[in-house]
Each structure stands twice: as structure tokens, then as C-alpha cells.
Amino acid sequence: MRNKFGKILRGFSNCLLIAIVLLCLSIVIPKIMGYQVYNVISGSMEPAIPIGSAVYTREISPQELQAGDIIAFSSQVPGGGVVTHRVLENDRDAQELITKGDANESPDFQPVPYSRVIGKMHFTIPVLGNLAAFITATSGKIIAGIVIGLAIVMNLAGSALEKSRKSEEANGEERPEQESRKKKNNPLIPVAFGAGIIILAVAGWNIYRIMSNYGSSNELYSGLQDTYTSENQDTDDTQWYRMVDVELEELQRENPNVVAWIFFENEDISYPVMYSGEDEKYLRTAFDGSAATAGSIFLEGANNPGFEDSHSIIYGHNMRNLSMFGKLKYYRSDKDYYADHAFFQIITGDKKYRYQIFAYEDVAEDSFVYQVPFAPGEEFQGFLDRLYRSSYADTNVVATSEDKIITLSTCSTTGRRFVVHAVRVDEYE
């Protein structure tokens, strides 16, 4: 019986180790062979390339690309995200490509210059992109380490059980009771199982801690929303200012760092906006001062908390449970999402401001979009022009250097940041 159980343990542990090794090799070996691997996070190329697929591309001279080829190219923002679309036309005279996502109705808004071409797609593997993105993330590395440790311990325990059984069979059944007890009490067995229990306990505790942290944050902000806001679902578009009322002064008595409330129309993004004058305090701190993975929604420390700067930035985490700014990714992944989610409100102590989203894209951490503050004028207009050029979509919403702009910033699954830009279109006292 022990021999059979030992074989099961060893077989299962070997399967775990082989799975992790194969996953790692699927990333490492292609890179050694000259391929670049990217995780697909939008459905613009479905059904040819489903979301979560791993795309393998190789460098190629843009002159050699033909209509129908699928290519990877960098977004308009230097250091921004990578897009994988199909070539419709190769204009060799202008040295640019006309591209389109298979699932999109029209070609991409701007041609792709040869200088932004990364490579041609050679093959794709469904699901692997999500797995690769997970295992390269911090949480994925921790879990992978635990799984590897557990597999090693299980393998050790299985070997110990098999050796113990084989030893008994070799020595026969007729031996002194004391000697038999020594043979049976292999010290490796309790050590291996003890280590396995510890690893499982640590893994379980970490999972519980993460889920508990998420739950506590959700409960906290849901409670604030229930207590200090009241929504009216019976309004029409001409009464945007009646959609929600916020008792901001009462909320500020609990935490004076609350400067506003952000409320998305037609979406459950509704949170207090914090301001401390710097960008670290509320990164991992909740409204009530408790440590929280989700942190808080907060205003850029260099901004004026009255929202009268030409350009203000609000930060929020891209949470896996879609809380905080976790749903902003839908602007990128769902081409129809923008139509019903173009507006949000910033509610201060004495005014309500309505903003309309006009652009969104992935950017590098040191991108130009993080410049604040601006004064109305030529420089700010040049800034806005760059936002339009780098946007994933043409929204036909006009913003000028005389307007007030808000950028919503969150982390991105591409390893960069995803930003949403909006212009103030109305206000109400």
C-alpha cells in the first residue's frame, strides 16, 4: 500500500514539475531562437487570435510584408504597448502599413510607419499568453515557487515510502519487533510530510490573506457609497447632475484628505478621491488608513486639489476583481464599451463636473502624459495633439488648450500603464 501511494506522490509531483518546466521553456527557448512573445489582451484579432493567446513574432524587413500578414508593432507612444493586427496594404513609397484588427469594422486610425514594426507573427498558442503573463508576475512567481517546493517535498515523500516498503520486502517478515519498528519509522517521511503541510499552510494563508484584503476593501468602499451617496436612476441625459448626490462634507469629517468623489455614469466605478500632496500615501492605504492592496483612488500630488489645473491626474489600481480602476481595461479590450461609458463625474464640496472621455492608450511609466501642471496655451495644445495621435480610438470629442483635462491612470497587463483622458464638458453648482 505504501509503495503504491509513494508512486502516486512521485508521479503527481513529477507532472507538476514538468508542467512548470514546459511553461518556462515555451517562453525561454523561442526567445533564444529569435522570437518575441506577447500576450494578447484584446479581442481585436478574434477568432484568429483569441484573448489570452501567446503570439510569437520574428523580426522582418517591413518591405517584405504582404497583405494578409499579421504583425506586431509598437503603439504611437514611445515605449507604449504592442499591437498585433493584420496588414491590409504595404505602401512602400510612404514606408508605412495600413493595418486592421480582424474583429474591427474599420482599419486602424493611423498608418503604421516602418519604424514601429516589431516583427511578423509566425504562430500563436491559445491560453499560453495568460499563463505566461501570470507566471512572470510577482504573485505568479510566488505561487510557482510554492508549487515547485511542494512538488519536491511530495517527490521526496514518495521516494521515502517506496524505499521503506522495498526495505521491508528485502528483510522479510521474520525480524525482531524493535528492528521492524526502526525500519518503519523512516525519519524522512515525517520531515517530508511536515514540510509539505507547512508549505500548504503558507500558501493557504497567503490566499486567505489576499482574498480577505480584497473583501475588506470592497466592504469598506461599498459602505462609504451606501452611507454618503444616493443615486437616482430615473434621470435622463439632460439631468446628468441629478444622477448622484454625495455628502462630501460628512465624508471629510472621517478623513479630511477626501477632496472629491468620482462617479462613472452607467458603470459601478464610484469612489472617494484622496489627496495628500504626494503619490505614495494612498498607493496601498485605504480611506480609513488601513493597509490595503487596492489602496485608494487618489489625485496626483503636484495637482491643485480644487481640480482647476488644466491637466489633473487621478490614479487607481487595476484590481483583478475589477474594483477601483479595474474596469478601465474594457475601453481597450471591448470596442463597443466606449459608446455607453463615455462620461464620468467629479463631485467636490460645492460643484459637480462632468467629463467626456476623448482618448485612451497604453504608455510607459515615464510617458509625456504624466506632465502636470499646464497653463492654457500653445504648449498645452501640443500636449493634447499628442494625446489624440496616440489614442487607440477616434472618439470625435474635441478638447482644446482652454479646457480642463483629467487623466485616469492605472497599471496595465502589458507591464506598462493604461490611461484614459477626459475633457470637462459641463458643470453644476
Coordinates of C-alpha atoms in Angstrom, one line a residue:
M1 CA 0.0 0.0 0.0
R2 CA 2.8 2.4 0.9
N3 CA 4.7 1.5 -2.2
K4 CA 1.6 2.3 -4.3
F5 CA 1.0 5.6 -2.5
G6 CA 4.6 6.6 -2.9
K7 CA 4.4 6.0 -6.7
I8 CA 1.3 8.2 -6.8
L9 CA 3.0 11.0 -4.9
R10 CA 6.1 10.8 -7.2
G11 CA 4.0 10.7 -10.3
F12 CA 1.9 13.7 -9.4
S13 CA 4.9 15.8 -8.3
N14 CA 6.7 14.9 -11.5
C15 CA 3.7 16.1 -13.5
L16 CA 3.7 19.4 -11.6
L17 CA 7.4 20.0 -12.2
I18 CA 7.2 19.0 -15.9
A19 CA 4.2 21.4 -16.4
I20 CA 6.1 24.3 -14.9
V21 CA 9.3 23.5 -16.8
L22 CA 7.4 23.3 -20.1
L23 CA 5.7 26.6 -19.5
C24 CA 9.1 28.2 -18.8
L25 CA 10.7 26.6 -21.9
S26 CA 7.8 27.8 -24.1
I27 CA 9.0 31.3 -23.2
V28 CA 12.7 30.9 -23.0
I29 CA 13.5 28.7 -26.0
P30 CA 11.6 30.8 -28.6
K31 CA 13.5 33.9 -27.3
I32 CA 16.8 32.1 -27.8
M33 CA 15.7 31.3 -31.3
G34 CA 15.0 35.0 -32.0
Y35 CA 11.2 35.1 -31.4
Q36 CA 9.5 37.7 -29.3
V37 CA 6.5 36.5 -27.2
Y38 CA 3.5 38.7 -26.5
N39 CA 0.3 38.1 -24.5
V40 CA -3.0 39.1 -26.4
I41 CA -5.2 41.1 -24.1
S42 CA -7.9 42.4 -26.5
G43 CA -10.3 40.7 -28.9
S44 CA -9.4 42.8 -32.0
M45 CA -8.0 39.7 -33.8
E46 CA -10.6 37.2 -32.8
P47 CA -11.3 34.5 -33.9
A48 CA -7.9 34.1 -35.4
I49 CA -6.1 35.0 -32.2
P50 CA -8.3 34.6 -29.0
I51 CA -7.7 36.7 -25.9
G52 CA -5.1 35.1 -23.7
S53 CA -3.1 33.6 -26.6
A54 CA 0.7 33.8 -26.8
V55 CA 1.8 35.4 -30.1
Y56 CA 5.3 34.5 -31.4
T57 CA 6.8 37.1 -33.7
R58 CA 10.1 37.4 -35.5
E59 CA 11.9 40.4 -36.9
I60 CA 11.4 41.0 -40.6
S61 CA 12.1 43.8 -43.1
P62 CA 8.9 45.8 -43.4
Q63 CA 9.5 45.9 -47.2
E64 CA 8.9 42.2 -47.3
L65 CA 5.5 42.3 -45.6
Q66 CA 2.5 41.3 -47.7
A67 CA -1.3 42.0 -47.4
G68 CA -2.7 39.4 -45.0
D69 CA 0.4 39.1 -42.8
I70 CA -0.1 39.5 -39.1
I71 CA 2.4 41.8 -37.5
A72 CA 3.3 43.2 -34.1
F73 CA 4.0 46.9 -33.8
S74 CA 4.5 49.4 -31.1
S75 CA 1.8 51.9 -30.3
Q76 CA 2.2 55.5 -31.2
V77 CA 3.5 56.4 -27.8
P78 CA 7.3 55.8 -27.4
G79 CA 7.7 52.8 -25.1
G80 CA 4.0 52.1 -25.2
G81 CA 2.1 48.9 -25.7
V82 CA 2.4 46.4 -28.5
V83 CA -0.5 45.8 -31.0
T84 CA -1.0 42.7 -33.2
H85 CA -3.0 43.4 -36.3
R86 CA -3.3 42.2 -39.9
V87 CA -1.7 44.1 -42.8
L88 CA -4.2 45.4 -45.4
E89 CA -1.7 47.3 -47.6
N90 CA 2.0 48.0 -47.7
D91 CA 2.8 51.4 -49.0
R92 CA 6.5 51.0 -49.8
D93 CA 6.8 54.6 -51.2
A94 CA 5.5 56.1 -48.0
Q95 CA 7.1 53.4 -45.9
E96 CA 4.0 52.7 -43.9
L97 CA 1.4 50.0 -43.4
I98 CA -2.4 50.1 -43.4
T99 CA -3.5 47.6 -40.7
K100 CA -6.7 46.4 -39.2
G101 CA -7.9 44.0 -36.5
D102 CA -10.0 41.2 -37.9
A103 CA -12.8 41.9 -35.4
N104 CA -12.8 45.6 -36.0
E105 CA -15.1 47.2 -38.5
S106 CA -12.6 49.7 -40.0
P107 CA -8.8 49.9 -40.5
D108 CA -6.7 51.4 -37.7
F109 CA -6.9 55.1 -37.3
Q110 CA -3.3 55.8 -38.3
P111 CA -0.9 54.0 -40.7
V112 CA 2.0 52.2 -39.1
P113 CA 5.4 53.6 -40.0
Y114 CA 8.1 51.0 -40.8
S115 CA 10.0 52.3 -37.7
R116 CA 7.3 50.9 -35.4
V117 CA 7.2 47.4 -36.9
I118 CA 8.5 44.8 -34.4
G119 CA 8.0 41.6 -36.4
K120 CA 5.8 39.2 -38.3
M121 CA 3.7 36.7 -36.4
H122 CA 4.8 33.1 -37.1
F123 CA 2.5 31.2 -34.8
T124 CA 0.2 31.5 -31.8
I125 CA -0.7 29.3 -28.9
P126 CA -4.1 29.8 -27.2
V127 CA -4.3 30.3 -23.4
L128 CA -0.5 30.2 -23.1
G129 CA -0.3 34.0 -23.1
N130 CA -2.3 34.3 -19.9
L131 CA -0.3 31.6 -18.3
A132 CA 3.0 33.2 -19.2
A133 CA 1.8 36.6 -18.0
F134 CA 0.7 35.1 -14.7
I135 CA 3.9 33.2 -14.0
T136 CA 6.0 36.3 -14.8
A137 CA 4.0 38.4 -12.4
T138 CA 5.1 38.7 -8.8
S139 CA 2.1 36.7 -7.5
G140 CA 2.7 34.1 -10.1
K141 CA 6.3 33.7 -9.2
I142 CA 5.4 33.2 -5.5
I143 CA 2.8 30.6 -6.4
A144 CA 5.1 28.9 -8.8
G145 CA 7.8 28.7 -6.1
I146 CA 5.3 27.2 -3.7
V147 CA 4.2 24.6 -6.2
I148 CA 7.8 23.7 -7.0
G149 CA 8.7 23.3 -3.3
L150 CA 5.6 21.3 -2.7
A151 CA 6.4 19.0 -5.7
I152 CA 9.9 18.4 -4.4
V153 CA 8.6 17.5 -1.0
M154 CA 6.0 15.2 -2.5
N155 CA 8.6 13.6 -4.6
L156 CA 10.8 13.1 -1.5
A157 CA 8.0 11.7 0.5
G158 CA 7.1 9.3 -2.3
S159 CA 10.7 8.1 -2.6
A160 CA 10.8 7.5 1.1
L161 CA 7.6 5.5 1.1
E162 CA 8.9 3.3 -1.8
K163 CA 12.3 2.7 -0.1
S164 CA 10.6 1.8 3.2
R165 CA 8.4 -0.8 1.5
K166 CA 11.3 -2.2 -0.5
S167 CA 13.4 -2.5 2.6
E168 CA 10.8 -4.4 4.4
E169 CA 10.4 -6.8 1.5
A170 CA 14.1 -7.4 1.3
N171 CA 14.5 -8.1 5.0
G172 CA 11.5 -10.4 5.2
E173 CA 8.8 -10.6 7.8
E174 CA 10.7 -12.5 10.4
R175 CA 12.7 -9.9 12.4
P176 CA 12.6 -8.6 15.9
E177 CA 9.8 -6.2 16.7
Q178 CA 12.2 -3.4 17.6
E179 CA 14.1 -3.7 14.4
S180 CA 10.9 -3.7 12.4
R181 CA 9.8 -0.5 14.2
K182 CA 13.1 1.2 13.3
K183 CA 12.7 0.2 9.7
K184 CA 9.2 1.5 9.6
N185 CA 9.9 4.8 11.3
N186 CA 11.9 6.3 8.5
P187 CA 12.7 9.9 9.7
L188 CA 12.4 11.3 6.2
I189 CA 8.7 10.6 6.0
P190 CA 7.5 12.8 8.9
V191 CA 10.0 15.5 7.8
A192 CA 8.7 15.5 4.2
F193 CA 5.1 15.5 5.2
G194 CA 5.7 18.2 7.8
A195 CA 7.4 20.4 5.2
G196 CA 4.5 19.7 2.8
I197 CA 2.0 20.7 5.4
I198 CA 3.9 23.9 6.2
I199 CA 4.1 24.9 2.5
L200 CA 0.4 24.2 2.1
A201 CA -0.4 26.2 5.2
V202 CA 1.7 29.1 4.0
A203 CA 0.0 29.0 0.6
G204 CA -3.4 28.8 2.1
W205 CA -2.7 31.6 4.5
N206 CA -1.5 33.9 1.7
I207 CA -4.5 33.1 -0.4
Y208 CA -6.8 33.8 2.5
R209 CA -4.9 37.0 3.3
I210 CA -5.3 38.2 -0.3
M211 CA -8.9 37.4 -0.5
S212 CA -9.6 38.8 2.9
N213 CA -7.8 42.0 1.9
Y214 CA -9.9 42.3 -1.3
G215 CA -13.1 41.6 0.7
S216 CA -12.2 44.2 3.3
S217 CA -11.6 46.9 0.7
N218 CA -14.8 46.1 -1.1
E219 CA -16.8 46.2 2.1
L220 CA -15.2 49.5 3.1
Y221 CA -15.9 51.3 -0.1
S222 CA -19.4 49.8 -0.5
G223 CA -20.2 51.0 2.9
L224 CA -19.0 54.5 2.1
Q225 CA -21.0 54.5 -1.1
D226 CA -24.2 53.4 0.7
T227 CA -23.7 55.9 3.6
Y228 CA -22.6 59.0 1.8
T229 CA -24.0 58.8 -1.8
S230 CA -27.5 58.5 -3.2
E231 CA -28.1 57.6 -6.8
N232 CA -31.2 58.5 -8.8
Q233 CA -31.7 56.0 -11.7
D234 CA -34.7 57.8 -13.1
T235 CA -32.7 60.7 -14.8
D236 CA -32.1 61.3 -18.5
D237 CA -29.0 62.6 -20.2
T238 CA -30.1 66.3 -19.7
Q239 CA -30.1 65.8 -16.0
W240 CA -26.6 64.3 -15.5
Y241 CA -26.1 66.3 -12.3
R242 CA -29.1 64.5 -10.7
M243 CA -27.6 61.1 -11.1
V244 CA -25.8 61.0 -7.8
D245 CA -25.5 63.2 -4.7
V246 CA -22.6 63.0 -2.3
E247 CA -22.4 64.2 1.3
L248 CA -18.7 65.2 0.9
E249 CA -18.5 67.4 4.0
E250 CA -19.7 64.5 6.1
L251 CA -17.2 62.2 4.5
Q252 CA -14.4 64.7 5.1
R253 CA -15.1 64.5 8.8
E254 CA -14.0 60.9 8.7
N255 CA -10.9 61.7 6.6
P256 CA -10.1 65.3 5.6
N257 CA -7.9 64.1 2.7
V258 CA -11.0 63.5 0.7
V259 CA -11.2 66.2 -2.0
A260 CA -13.8 64.7 -4.3
W261 CA -15.9 61.8 -5.4
I262 CA -15.5 60.1 -8.8
F263 CA -18.7 58.6 -10.3
F264 CA -18.9 56.8 -13.7
E265 CA -22.2 57.1 -15.5
N266 CA -23.5 53.6 -16.4
E267 CA -20.7 51.8 -14.5
D268 CA -20.1 50.9 -10.9
I269 CA -16.9 52.9 -10.5
S270 CA -17.8 55.2 -7.6
Y271 CA -15.1 56.1 -5.0
P272 CA -13.8 58.9 -2.9
V273 CA -10.8 60.7 -4.4
M274 CA -7.9 61.2 -1.9
Y275 CA -5.2 63.9 -1.9
S276 CA -2.2 64.1 0.4
G277 CA 0.2 66.2 -1.7
E278 CA 2.4 63.2 -2.7
D279 CA 1.9 60.0 -4.6
E280 CA 2.8 57.3 -2.1
K281 CA 0.5 57.6 0.9
Y282 CA -2.7 56.2 -0.7
L283 CA -1.0 53.8 -3.1
R284 CA -1.5 50.9 -0.6
T285 CA -3.6 52.7 2.0
A286 CA -7.4 52.6 2.2
F287 CA -9.7 55.5 3.0
D288 CA -9.7 54.5 6.7
G289 CA -5.9 54.4 7.0
S290 CA -5.7 50.6 6.9
A291 CA -3.1 48.8 4.8
A292 CA -4.8 47.6 1.6
T293 CA -3.7 46.0 -1.6
A294 CA -6.3 48.0 -3.5
G295 CA -5.2 51.3 -1.9
S296 CA -7.3 54.3 -2.7
I297 CA -8.2 56.4 -5.7
F298 CA -6.0 59.5 -5.4
L299 CA -5.1 62.7 -7.1
E300 CA -1.6 63.5 -8.3
G301 CA 0.4 65.2 -5.6
A302 CA 1.6 68.0 -7.9
N303 CA -2.0 69.0 -8.8
N304 CA -4.2 71.5 -7.1
P305 CA -6.9 69.7 -5.2
G306 CA -9.6 72.1 -6.5
F307 CA -9.5 70.5 -10.0
E308 CA -8.8 73.8 -11.6
D309 CA -5.5 72.8 -13.2
S310 CA -5.5 72.5 -17.0
H311 CA -4.4 68.9 -16.6
S312 CA -5.1 66.7 -13.5
I313 CA -4.2 63.1 -13.0
I314 CA -6.1 60.5 -10.9
Y315 CA -4.5 57.2 -10.0
G316 CA -6.2 53.9 -9.2
H317 CA -5.2 50.2 -9.1
N318 CA -6.2 47.7 -11.9
M319 CA -7.6 45.1 -9.5
R320 CA -8.2 41.5 -10.6
N321 CA -11.6 41.6 -9.0
L322 CA -12.4 44.7 -11.2
S323 CA -12.7 47.1 -8.3
M324 CA -11.1 50.5 -8.3
F325 CA -10.0 51.2 -11.9
G326 CA -10.1 47.5 -12.8
K327 CA -12.8 48.1 -15.5
L328 CA -10.9 50.8 -17.4
K329 CA -9.3 48.0 -19.4
Y330 CA -12.6 47.5 -21.1
Y331 CA -12.0 50.6 -23.2
R332 CA -9.1 48.8 -24.8
S333 CA -10.4 45.2 -24.9
D334 CA -14.1 45.9 -25.9
K335 CA -14.6 48.2 -29.0
D336 CA -18.2 48.8 -28.0
Y337 CA -17.6 49.7 -24.4
Y338 CA -16.9 53.4 -25.0
A339 CA -20.3 54.1 -26.5
D340 CA -22.1 53.5 -23.2
H341 CA -19.3 54.7 -20.9
A342 CA -18.1 58.0 -22.3
F343 CA -18.9 60.1 -19.2
F344 CA -17.9 60.4 -15.6
Q345 CA -18.3 63.0 -12.9
I346 CA -16.1 64.6 -10.3
I347 CA -18.1 65.9 -7.4
T348 CA -16.5 68.3 -5.0
G349 CA -17.8 70.1 -1.9
D350 CA -19.6 72.8 -3.9
K351 CA -19.7 71.7 -7.6
K352 CA -20.3 68.8 -9.9
Y353 CA -18.2 68.5 -13.0
R354 CA -19.0 66.3 -16.0
Y355 CA -16.2 64.9 -18.1
Q356 CA -16.3 63.2 -21.5
I357 CA -13.6 60.7 -22.5
F358 CA -11.8 61.6 -25.7
A359 CA -8.7 59.3 -25.8
Y360 CA -7.0 56.2 -24.2
E361 CA -3.9 54.2 -24.7
D362 CA -1.1 52.2 -23.0
V363 CA 2.0 54.3 -22.1
A364 CA 5.4 53.9 -20.4
E365 CA 5.8 54.8 -16.8
D366 CA 7.8 57.9 -17.8
S367 CA 5.5 58.9 -20.7
F368 CA 4.8 62.5 -21.5
V369 CA 1.1 62.1 -20.4
Y370 CA 2.2 62.5 -16.8
Q371 CA 3.2 66.1 -17.2
V372 CA 1.5 68.5 -14.7
P373 CA 0.6 71.2 -14.4
F374 CA 0.0 73.1 -17.6
A375 CA -1.2 76.6 -18.3
P376 CA -3.6 77.3 -21.3
G377 CA -1.6 78.0 -24.4
E378 CA 0.5 76.6 -27.3
E379 CA 2.4 74.1 -25.1
F380 CA -0.7 72.6 -23.7
Q381 CA -2.3 72.3 -27.1
G382 CA 0.7 70.4 -28.4
F383 CA 0.3 68.1 -25.4
L384 CA -3.4 67.5 -26.4
D385 CA -2.4 66.9 -30.0
R386 CA -0.1 64.1 -28.9
L387 CA -2.9 62.5 -26.9
Y388 CA -5.1 62.4 -29.9
R389 CA -2.3 60.9 -32.1
S390 CA -1.6 58.2 -29.6
S391 CA -5.2 57.2 -28.8
Y392 CA -6.4 53.7 -29.6
A393 CA -9.7 55.2 -30.9
D394 CA -11.0 58.3 -32.7
T395 CA -13.9 59.5 -30.4
N396 CA -14.6 62.7 -32.3
V397 CA -14.6 64.6 -28.9
V398 CA -12.8 67.9 -29.2
A399 CA -10.5 69.2 -26.4
T400 CA -8.6 72.5 -26.6
S401 CA -6.0 74.2 -24.5
E402 CA -8.7 76.3 -22.8
D403 CA -10.4 73.2 -21.4
K404 CA -9.8 71.3 -18.2
I405 CA -8.4 67.8 -18.7
I406 CA -8.3 64.8 -16.4
T407 CA -6.2 61.7 -17.0
L408 CA -7.2 58.4 -15.2
S409 CA -4.1 56.2 -14.8
T410 CA -3.9 52.5 -13.8
C411 CA -1.5 49.7 -14.2
S412 CA -1.7 47.6 -17.4
T413 CA -1.5 43.9 -18.1
T414 CA 1.1 44.8 -20.7
G415 CA 3.5 45.8 -17.9
R416 CA 3.0 49.5 -18.6
R417 CA 0.2 51.8 -17.7
F418 CA -3.2 52.3 -19.2
V419 CA -4.5 55.9 -19.3
V420 CA -7.9 57.4 -20.1
H421 CA -8.2 61.1 -21.0
A422 CA -11.3 63.2 -20.5
V423 CA -12.3 66.8 -21.0
R424 CA -14.7 68.8 -18.8
V425 CA -17.9 69.4 -20.8
D426 CA -20.3 70.7 -18.1
E427 CA -20.5 71.8 -14.5
Y428 CA -23.3 72.4 -12.0
E429 CA -23.4 74.2 -8.7

